[in-house]
């Protein structure tokens, strides 16, 4: 497995995690910018990096916030407690989740669709968040799941990644995904470079014929310097939202299969792809996909950014050792605490800005313990070093548990998930 990029040199400031951050560093008072390729909360007039404003983003994207009433209905319909990501606002907005709940209540079929753009040998903990939630949804709904490995897009979008790289990344990332614990009887993983053809390609072409260059430019901020493949990929990603793209799962009766919708769990930056899909789905006589969005796990450098697979110092990788995790959190994790212990005791810390607390919000299961830590840190009872130690212990345990599961994923297991076959699930 390839080594991660070298960490920042001692005494040097942490590297920025995206091109957008590099740009705003020279342009004070820049608004937030969220696309599938850039994530930045923007900066204020003093050059301070701002957290992402998710309420504003939801309004701009035209999605809807998940309300307490919707959570109550979710729990009533499924008979399951809402995942901690939902309870804590990590999964925070949606597009027509109610329609999926309606179908589940009636016993009507639907499926889950998510994916991974394989750009490195190892995923980091930020990548695992949507997959952890997708597993919860699969277990809760007892439904089929398709996982797209968009190796084609990563090759077309990056000038540094070769086709051979993507083949290696797909295999290693698939092992990471499988280690999350998806049910092999209900899960199909596919590589675009290997799977596209037949019914899937028909849907790609039908979608592509309805999308203009101007629409792609407006949605993604592309210009004439982007290559043709980048413009075309929106149609590819959309096609997996149509059940007829998977005849080995849903059968080859188009009139029946067209009525089966999907639910797409994803980070909010992926939403632009599916706005194009939803705009055209009904004209193509398909059901619109529903979506459920998560916020970003912030980079170690703080809110307003997200972890980057190409910047080792921004992320905790699923291959990191306990000592690497400890060093990264101690050295790079942005603190919301005060400059001195005395000030911390007097004024307390800011949990909204504190990266160790944010990571605990994502990964600590115990609601009462999280509330205790929040109260102690904000009151000044707990110091910065103490909350970092709690975070280190939690992240070490999470990664160690993951690594133990991944060690059991053999080449034969991977091949089974990629095999085209019928899936078994509720109502099948």
Short mmCIF file of C-alpha atoms in Angstrom, two decimals:
data_model
loop_
_atom_site.label_atom_id
_atom_site.label_comp_id
_atom_site.label_asym_id
_atom_site.label_seq_id
_atom_site.Cartn_x
_atom_site.Cartn_y
_atom_site.Cartn_z
CA UNK A 1 0.00 0.00 0.00
CA UNK A 2 1.42 3.36 -1.00
CA UNK A 3 2.58 5.77 1.66
CA UNK A 4 0.58 8.90 2.37
CA UNK A 5 1.92 12.27 1.27
CA UNK A 6 4.52 13.62 3.72
CA UNK A 7 3.20 15.61 6.66
CA UNK A 8 3.97 19.29 7.05
CA UNK A 9 7.43 20.12 8.31
CA UNK A 10 7.75 20.93 12.04
CA UNK A 11 7.13 24.59 12.72
CA UNK A 12 5.39 25.15 9.41
CA UNK A 13 1.69 26.06 9.11
CA UNK A 14 -0.64 23.22 8.09
CA UNK A 15 -1.20 22.86 4.35
CA UNK A 16 -4.55 23.97 2.96
CA UNK A 17 -6.88 21.15 2.09
CA UNK A 18 -8.43 22.32 -1.20
CA UNK A 19 -7.75 24.58 -4.13
CA UNK A 20 -10.55 26.78 -2.89
CA UNK A 21 -8.77 27.38 0.41
CA UNK A 22 -5.59 28.29 -1.40
CA UNK A 23 -7.53 30.81 -3.45
CA UNK A 24 -9.40 32.49 -0.60
CA UNK A 25 -6.17 32.90 1.33
CA UNK A 26 -5.43 35.77 -1.05
CA UNK A 27 -8.97 37.11 -1.28
CA UNK A 28 -10.34 38.27 2.10
CA UNK A 29 -14.09 38.27 2.74
CA UNK A 30 -14.91 35.48 0.30
CA UNK A 31 -18.25 33.67 0.56
CA UNK A 32 -18.45 29.92 1.07
CA UNK A 33 -18.14 27.72 -1.98
CA UNK A 34 -19.40 24.15 -2.07
CA UNK A 35 -19.11 21.92 -5.15
CA UNK A 36 -18.16 18.25 -5.61
CA UNK A 37 -14.61 19.49 -6.13
CA UNK A 38 -14.20 22.38 -3.67
CA UNK A 39 -15.34 22.89 -0.10
CA UNK A 40 -14.77 26.16 1.74
CA UNK A 41 -16.79 28.04 4.33
CA UNK A 42 -15.17 31.24 3.05
CA UNK A 43 -13.30 33.86 5.05
CA UNK A 44 -14.35 37.02 6.84
CA UNK A 45 -12.91 40.51 6.36
CA UNK A 46 -10.07 39.65 8.77
CA UNK A 47 -9.05 36.59 6.79
CA UNK A 48 -10.50 34.15 9.36
CA UNK A 49 -11.70 30.84 7.95
CA UNK A 50 -15.45 30.47 8.52
CA UNK A 51 -17.40 27.26 9.15
CA UNK A 52 -19.77 26.07 6.45
CA UNK A 53 -23.25 27.60 6.86
CA UNK A 54 -25.39 24.53 6.27
CA UNK A 55 -28.72 26.31 6.69
CA UNK A 56 -27.71 28.77 3.96
CA UNK A 57 -26.41 25.94 1.79
CA UNK A 58 -29.69 24.03 2.13
CA UNK A 59 -31.64 27.10 0.99
CA UNK A 60 -29.30 27.71 -1.94
CA UNK A 61 -29.51 24.08 -3.07
CA UNK A 62 -33.28 23.99 -2.66
CA UNK A 63 -33.22 21.03 -0.25
CA UNK A 64 -35.09 20.81 3.06
CA UNK A 65 -33.84 20.48 6.61
CA UNK A 66 -34.66 17.30 8.52
CA UNK A 67 -37.19 18.34 11.15
CA UNK A 68 -37.98 16.74 14.52
CA UNK A 69 -41.32 15.72 13.01
CA UNK A 70 -39.59 13.87 10.16
CA UNK A 71 -37.26 12.13 12.61
CA UNK A 72 -40.29 11.06 14.66
CA UNK A 73 -41.96 9.66 11.56
CA UNK A 74 -38.76 7.86 10.51
CA UNK A 75 -38.58 6.13 13.89
CA UNK A 76 -42.29 5.29 13.87
CA UNK A 77 -42.23 3.81 10.36
CA UNK A 78 -38.99 1.83 10.76
CA UNK A 79 -39.31 0.88 14.41
CA UNK A 80 -35.64 1.86 14.85
CA UNK A 81 -34.03 4.66 16.82
CA UNK A 82 -32.62 7.36 14.55
CA UNK A 83 -28.89 7.03 13.98
CA UNK A 84 -26.69 9.35 16.04
CA UNK A 85 -25.87 11.20 12.81
CA UNK A 86 -29.55 12.12 12.49
CA UNK A 87 -30.00 12.86 16.19
CA UNK A 88 -27.03 15.23 16.19
CA UNK A 89 -27.71 17.02 12.91
CA UNK A 90 -24.78 15.42 11.05
CA UNK A 91 -27.31 14.05 8.57
CA UNK A 92 -29.30 17.24 8.27
CA UNK A 93 -31.18 17.75 5.01
CA UNK A 94 -33.02 15.80 2.35
CA UNK A 95 -34.96 15.70 -0.87
CA UNK A 96 -38.27 13.83 -0.61
CA UNK A 97 -37.26 11.37 2.10
CA UNK A 98 -40.98 11.18 2.91
CA UNK A 99 -41.63 9.33 -0.36
CA UNK A 100 -39.17 6.61 0.63
CA UNK A 101 -40.85 6.29 4.03
CA UNK A 102 -44.21 6.04 2.26
CA UNK A 103 -42.93 3.17 0.12
CA UNK A 104 -41.39 1.38 3.09
CA UNK A 105 -44.66 1.68 4.99
CA UNK A 106 -46.54 0.15 2.04
CA UNK A 107 -43.98 -2.59 1.42
CA UNK A 108 -43.08 -1.19 -2.01
CA UNK A 109 -39.54 -1.69 -3.35
CA UNK A 110 -36.73 0.87 -3.46
CA UNK A 111 -32.97 0.73 -3.26
CA UNK A 112 -29.99 2.63 -1.90
CA UNK A 113 -27.30 4.13 -4.13
CA UNK A 114 -24.03 5.67 -3.01
CA UNK A 115 -20.47 5.74 -4.26
CA UNK A 116 -16.81 6.49 -3.91
CA UNK A 117 -14.41 8.35 -6.18
CA UNK A 118 -11.22 6.31 -5.65
CA UNK A 119 -8.39 8.83 -5.50
CA UNK A 120 -5.94 7.20 -3.06
CA UNK A 121 -4.93 3.82 -1.67
CA UNK A 122 -6.74 4.38 1.62
CA UNK A 123 -9.94 6.11 2.62
CA UNK A 124 -9.91 8.41 5.63
CA UNK A 125 -12.46 8.64 8.44
CA UNK A 126 -14.29 11.44 6.62
CA UNK A 127 -14.99 9.02 3.76
CA UNK A 128 -16.30 6.40 6.17
CA UNK A 129 -19.07 8.67 7.55
CA UNK A 130 -21.52 8.35 4.59
CA UNK A 131 -20.80 4.62 4.37
CA UNK A 132 -21.45 4.09 8.09
CA UNK A 133 -24.79 5.83 7.65
CA UNK A 134 -25.58 3.89 4.47
CA UNK A 135 -25.02 0.62 6.36
CA UNK A 136 -27.47 1.79 9.00
CA UNK A 137 -30.04 2.52 6.27
CA UNK A 138 -29.48 -0.87 4.63
CA UNK A 139 -29.95 -2.65 7.95
CA UNK A 140 -33.00 -0.53 8.83
CA UNK A 141 -34.82 -0.78 5.49
CA UNK A 142 -33.60 -4.28 4.51
CA UNK A 143 -33.12 -3.10 0.94
CA UNK A 144 -30.61 -3.58 -1.90
CA UNK A 145 -27.63 -1.26 -2.23
CA UNK A 146 -25.52 -0.35 -5.25
CA UNK A 147 -22.12 1.31 -4.77
CA UNK A 148 -20.52 3.09 -7.72
CA UNK A 149 -16.73 3.23 -7.87
CA UNK A 150 -16.30 6.24 -10.15
CA UNK A 151 -12.81 5.40 -11.37
CA UNK A 152 -13.58 7.01 -14.73
CA UNK A 153 -14.35 10.39 -13.17
CA UNK A 154 -11.23 10.37 -10.99
CA UNK A 155 -9.07 9.69 -14.04
CA UNK A 156 -10.77 12.40 -16.12
CA UNK A 157 -10.73 15.03 -13.38
CA UNK A 158 -7.16 14.54 -12.16
CA UNK A 159 -4.05 15.17 -14.22
CA UNK A 160 -2.02 13.06 -11.76
CA UNK A 161 -4.06 9.83 -11.62
CA UNK A 162 -3.55 7.19 -14.30
CA UNK A 163 -5.90 4.40 -15.35
CA UNK A 164 -3.58 1.94 -13.62
CA UNK A 165 -3.79 4.02 -10.45
CA UNK A 166 -7.59 3.88 -10.50
CA UNK A 167 -7.56 0.10 -10.84
CA UNK A 168 -5.43 -0.18 -7.70
CA UNK A 169 -7.47 2.43 -5.83
CA UNK A 170 -10.75 0.67 -6.67
CA UNK A 171 -9.53 -2.62 -5.22
CA UNK A 172 -8.15 -1.07 -2.02
CA UNK A 173 -11.10 1.29 -1.48
CA UNK A 174 -13.55 -1.56 -2.06
CA UNK A 175 -11.89 -3.47 0.78
CA UNK A 176 -12.33 -0.39 2.98
CA UNK A 177 -16.01 -0.14 2.05
CA UNK A 178 -16.69 -3.83 2.55
CA UNK A 179 -15.08 -3.63 6.01
CA UNK A 180 -17.86 -1.22 7.07
CA UNK A 181 -20.05 -4.33 7.18
CA UNK A 182 -22.49 -4.25 4.26
CA UNK A 183 -24.61 -7.36 3.76
CA UNK A 184 -23.11 -9.22 0.76
CA UNK A 185 -26.50 -10.70 -0.12
CA UNK A 186 -27.93 -7.20 -0.58
CA UNK A 187 -24.93 -5.24 -1.93
CA UNK A 188 -23.51 -4.80 -5.44
CA UNK A 189 -20.28 -2.82 -5.92
CA UNK A 190 -19.25 -1.89 -9.44
CA UNK A 191 -16.45 -0.10 -11.25
CA UNK A 192 -17.64 2.25 -13.98
CA UNK A 193 -14.73 1.28 -16.22
CA UNK A 194 -15.73 -2.38 -15.97
CA UNK A 195 -19.54 -2.25 -15.69
CA UNK A 196 -20.79 0.42 -18.08
CA UNK A 197 -22.61 -1.03 -21.08
CA UNK A 198 -26.01 -2.44 -22.00
CA UNK A 199 -28.97 -1.03 -20.06
CA UNK A 200 -26.70 1.21 -17.98
CA UNK A 201 -25.22 2.82 -21.09
CA UNK A 202 -28.70 3.30 -22.55
CA UNK A 203 -29.68 5.31 -19.47
CA UNK A 204 -26.44 7.30 -19.63
CA UNK A 205 -27.12 8.27 -23.24
CA UNK A 206 -30.76 9.15 -22.53
CA UNK A 207 -29.68 11.40 -19.67
CA UNK A 208 -26.76 12.94 -21.58
CA UNK A 209 -29.04 13.96 -24.44
CA UNK A 210 -31.06 16.12 -22.02
CA UNK A 211 -28.20 18.00 -20.35
CA UNK A 212 -26.60 21.05 -21.96
CA UNK A 213 -23.11 22.42 -21.52
CA UNK A 214 -24.57 25.60 -20.08
CA UNK A 215 -26.39 23.61 -17.39
CA UNK A 216 -23.18 21.84 -16.40
CA UNK A 217 -21.23 25.11 -16.36
CA UNK A 218 -23.88 26.69 -14.15
CA UNK A 219 -24.09 23.74 -11.77
CA UNK A 220 -20.41 22.88 -11.36
CA UNK A 221 -18.61 26.08 -12.31
CA UNK A 222 -16.89 24.38 -15.26
CA UNK A 223 -15.50 26.42 -18.15
CA UNK A 224 -14.02 25.75 -21.58
CA UNK A 225 -10.80 24.42 -20.03
CA UNK A 226 -12.57 21.41 -18.47
CA UNK A 227 -12.32 18.26 -20.56
CA UNK A 228 -15.27 16.62 -22.29
CA UNK A 229 -15.24 13.69 -19.87
CA UNK A 230 -15.87 15.95 -16.89
CA UNK A 231 -18.92 17.44 -18.58
CA UNK A 232 -20.22 13.99 -19.49
CA UNK A 233 -19.78 12.40 -16.06
CA UNK A 234 -22.97 13.93 -14.69
CA UNK A 235 -24.95 11.63 -17.01
CA UNK A 236 -22.97 8.61 -15.81
CA UNK A 237 -23.52 9.35 -12.13
CA UNK A 238 -27.22 9.98 -12.77
CA UNK A 239 -27.81 6.67 -14.55
CA UNK A 240 -27.17 4.63 -11.41
CA UNK A 241 -30.25 6.31 -9.87
CA UNK A 242 -32.46 4.36 -12.30
CA UNK A 243 -33.25 0.74 -11.42
CA UNK A 244 -33.25 -0.38 -15.07
CA UNK A 245 -29.46 0.13 -15.04
CA UNK A 246 -29.23 -3.06 -12.95
CA UNK A 247 -31.27 -5.80 -14.71
CA UNK A 248 -29.43 -8.54 -12.80
CA UNK A 249 -30.89 -7.08 -9.58
CA UNK A 250 -34.33 -5.83 -10.56
CA UNK A 251 -35.16 -7.86 -13.67
CA UNK A 252 -35.57 -6.88 -17.30
CA UNK A 253 -39.19 -5.69 -17.35
CA UNK A 254 -38.65 -1.94 -17.96
CA UNK A 255 -42.25 -0.86 -17.37
CA UNK A 256 -42.21 -2.46 -13.92
CA UNK A 257 -38.64 -1.61 -12.94
CA UNK A 258 -38.94 2.07 -13.94
CA UNK A 259 -41.25 2.61 -10.97
CA UNK A 260 -38.58 1.60 -8.43
CA UNK A 261 -36.89 4.72 -6.97
CA UNK A 262 -33.69 5.02 -4.99
CA UNK A 263 -32.50 6.87 -1.89
CA UNK A 264 -29.05 8.41 -2.16
CA UNK A 265 -27.15 9.02 1.11
CA UNK A 266 -24.28 11.41 0.39
CA UNK A 267 -22.33 14.40 1.63
CA UNK A 268 -24.01 17.67 0.66
CA UNK A 269 -21.31 18.53 -1.91
CA UNK A 270 -22.53 15.68 -4.14
CA UNK A 271 -26.05 17.10 -4.39
CA UNK A 272 -25.41 19.11 -7.62
CA UNK A 273 -25.03 15.88 -9.61
CA UNK A 274 -28.46 14.73 -8.61
CA UNK A 275 -30.23 18.03 -9.18
CA UNK A 276 -29.54 17.40 -12.87
CA UNK A 277 -30.81 13.84 -12.46
CA UNK A 278 -34.01 14.91 -10.71
CA UNK A 279 -34.71 17.62 -13.29
CA UNK A 280 -34.81 15.02 -16.07
CA UNK A 281 -36.01 11.83 -14.38
CA UNK A 282 -39.74 12.23 -14.95
CA UNK A 283 -39.27 13.15 -18.62
CA UNK A 284 -37.42 9.85 -18.92
CA UNK A 285 -40.37 8.12 -17.17
CA UNK A 286 -38.41 7.31 -14.01
CA UNK A 287 -39.09 8.18 -10.40
CA UNK A 288 -36.97 11.03 -9.07
CA UNK A 289 -34.26 9.83 -6.68
CA UNK A 290 -34.59 10.93 -3.07
CA UNK A 291 -31.53 12.19 -1.21
CA UNK A 292 -30.39 12.48 2.37
CA UNK A 293 -27.38 14.72 3.05
CA UNK A 294 -24.61 14.76 5.64
CA UNK A 295 -22.30 17.58 6.68
CA UNK A 296 -18.53 17.31 6.24
CA UNK A 297 -16.20 15.91 8.84
CA UNK A 298 -13.85 18.90 9.14
CA UNK A 299 -10.17 18.70 8.35
CA UNK A 300 -7.87 18.66 11.34
CA UNK A 301 -7.16 22.32 10.58
CA UNK A 302 -10.68 23.33 11.51
CA UNK A 303 -14.26 24.07 10.42
CA UNK A 304 -14.79 25.50 6.95
CA UNK A 305 -12.90 22.70 5.21
CA UNK A 306 -13.05 18.95 4.81
CA UNK A 307 -10.47 16.20 5.01
CA UNK A 308 -8.40 15.66 1.85
CA UNK A 309 -7.05 12.30 0.71
CA UNK A 310 -4.08 14.10 -0.85
CA UNK A 311 -3.06 16.03 2.29
CA UNK A 312 -1.92 13.69 5.06
CA UNK A 313 -1.93 16.38 7.75
CA UNK A 314 -5.62 17.18 7.10
CA UNK A 315 -6.94 13.69 7.72
CA UNK A 316 -6.97 10.60 9.89
CA UNK A 317 -6.62 7.69 7.48
CA UNK A 318 -8.10 4.27 8.06
CA UNK A 319 -4.55 2.88 7.74
CA UNK A 320 -3.07 5.16 10.42
CA UNK A 321 -1.40 3.60 13.45
CA UNK A 322 -2.42 4.57 17.01
CA UNK A 323 0.74 6.66 17.29
CA UNK A 324 0.05 8.48 13.99
CA UNK A 325 -3.47 9.31 15.17
CA UNK A 326 -2.12 10.61 18.47
CA UNK A 327 0.50 12.78 16.78
CA UNK A 328 -1.94 14.21 14.22
CA UNK A 329 -4.56 15.19 16.78
CA UNK A 330 -2.02 16.65 19.21
CA UNK A 331 -0.19 18.56 16.50
CA UNK A 332 -2.79 19.58 13.93
CA UNK A 333 -6.28 19.42 15.48
CA UNK A 334 -7.65 22.95 15.67
CA UNK A 335 -8.61 23.89 19.21
CA UNK A 336 -11.58 25.94 20.31
CA UNK A 337 -9.96 26.39 23.70
CA UNK A 338 -8.29 29.46 25.14
CA UNK A 339 -4.61 30.38 24.82
CA UNK A 340 -3.77 29.48 28.42
CA UNK A 341 -5.07 27.08 31.04
CA UNK A 342 -6.05 30.05 33.20
CA UNK A 343 -8.18 31.59 30.46
CA UNK A 344 -9.69 28.20 29.65
CA UNK A 345 -10.71 27.76 33.29
CA UNK A 346 -12.22 31.23 33.27
CA UNK A 347 -13.87 31.42 29.84
CA UNK A 348 -14.25 27.84 28.65
CA UNK A 349 -13.86 26.50 25.11
CA UNK A 350 -15.87 26.85 21.92
CA UNK A 351 -17.13 23.38 20.96
CA UNK A 352 -18.41 24.63 17.59
CA UNK A 353 -14.86 25.47 16.53
CA UNK A 354 -13.05 22.69 18.40
CA UNK A 355 -12.05 19.85 16.06
CA UNK A 356 -11.59 17.17 18.76
CA UNK A 357 -15.12 17.85 20.02
CA UNK A 358 -16.47 17.78 16.46
CA UNK A 359 -14.88 14.37 15.92
CA UNK A 360 -16.45 13.11 19.13
CA UNK A 361 -19.81 14.34 17.84
CA UNK A 362 -19.37 12.07 14.82
CA UNK A 363 -17.88 8.98 16.45
CA UNK A 364 -18.82 8.83 20.15
CA UNK A 365 -22.00 6.79 20.44
CA UNK A 366 -22.95 7.72 24.03
CA UNK A 367 -25.21 10.82 24.00
CA UNK A 368 -24.91 11.38 27.73
CA UNK A 369 -21.11 11.22 27.69
CA UNK A 370 -20.98 13.66 24.76
CA UNK A 371 -23.22 16.08 26.66
CA UNK A 372 -20.99 15.76 29.73
CA UNK A 373 -17.87 16.56 27.70
CA UNK A 374 -19.56 19.52 26.03
CA UNK A 375 -20.63 21.00 29.37
CA UNK A 376 -17.23 20.45 30.99
CA UNK A 377 -15.29 21.95 28.07
CA UNK A 378 -17.54 24.97 27.61
CA UNK A 379 -17.52 25.72 31.34
CA UNK A 380 -13.73 25.55 31.59
CA UNK A 381 -13.76 22.47 33.79
CA UNK A 382 -12.02 20.53 30.99
CA UNK A 383 -8.80 21.73 29.34
CA UNK A 384 -7.78 21.47 25.70
CA UNK A 385 -5.29 18.69 26.40
CA UNK A 386 -7.96 16.65 28.15
CA UNK A 387 -10.47 16.78 25.31
CA UNK A 388 -7.72 15.91 22.83
CA UNK A 389 -6.88 12.82 24.86
CA UNK A 390 -10.53 11.72 24.84
CA UNK A 391 -10.66 12.27 21.08
CA UNK A 392 -7.40 10.36 20.51
CA UNK A 393 -8.70 7.36 22.46
CA UNK A 394 -12.00 7.33 20.57
CA UNK A 395 -10.40 7.67 17.13
CA UNK A 396 -7.78 5.03 17.91
CA UNK A 397 -10.53 2.61 18.93
CA UNK A 398 -12.59 3.36 15.80
CA UNK A 399 -9.67 2.88 13.42
CA UNK A 400 -8.40 -0.25 15.22
CA UNK A 401 -11.86 -1.84 15.00
CA UNK A 402 -12.04 -0.98 11.32
CA UNK A 403 -8.57 -2.41 10.63
CA UNK A 404 -9.47 -5.70 12.33
CA UNK A 405 -12.53 -6.04 10.07
CA UNK A 406 -10.62 -5.04 6.95
CA UNK A 407 -7.99 -7.72 7.61
CA UNK A 408 -10.75 -10.30 7.00
CA UNK A 409 -11.59 -8.94 3.52
CA UNK A 410 -9.93 -11.28 1.04
CA UNK A 411 -9.68 -11.02 -2.75
CA UNK A 412 -12.42 -13.65 -2.97
CA UNK A 413 -14.71 -11.58 -0.76
CA UNK A 414 -14.14 -8.53 -2.97
CA UNK A 415 -14.91 -10.55 -6.09
CA UNK A 416 -18.24 -11.67 -4.59
CA UNK A 417 -19.39 -8.07 -4.03
CA UNK A 418 -18.51 -7.14 -7.64
CA UNK A 419 -20.24 -10.20 -9.13
CA UNK A 420 -23.38 -9.46 -11.17
CA UNK A 421 -26.09 -11.47 -9.45
CA UNK A 422 -29.62 -11.22 -7.99
CA UNK A 423 -29.79 -9.71 -4.53
CA UNK A 424 -32.02 -10.87 -1.68
CA UNK A 425 -33.95 -8.32 0.34
CA UNK A 426 -37.32 -7.44 1.84
CA UNK A 427 -40.06 -8.11 -0.70
CA UNK A 428 -37.77 -9.66 -3.33
#
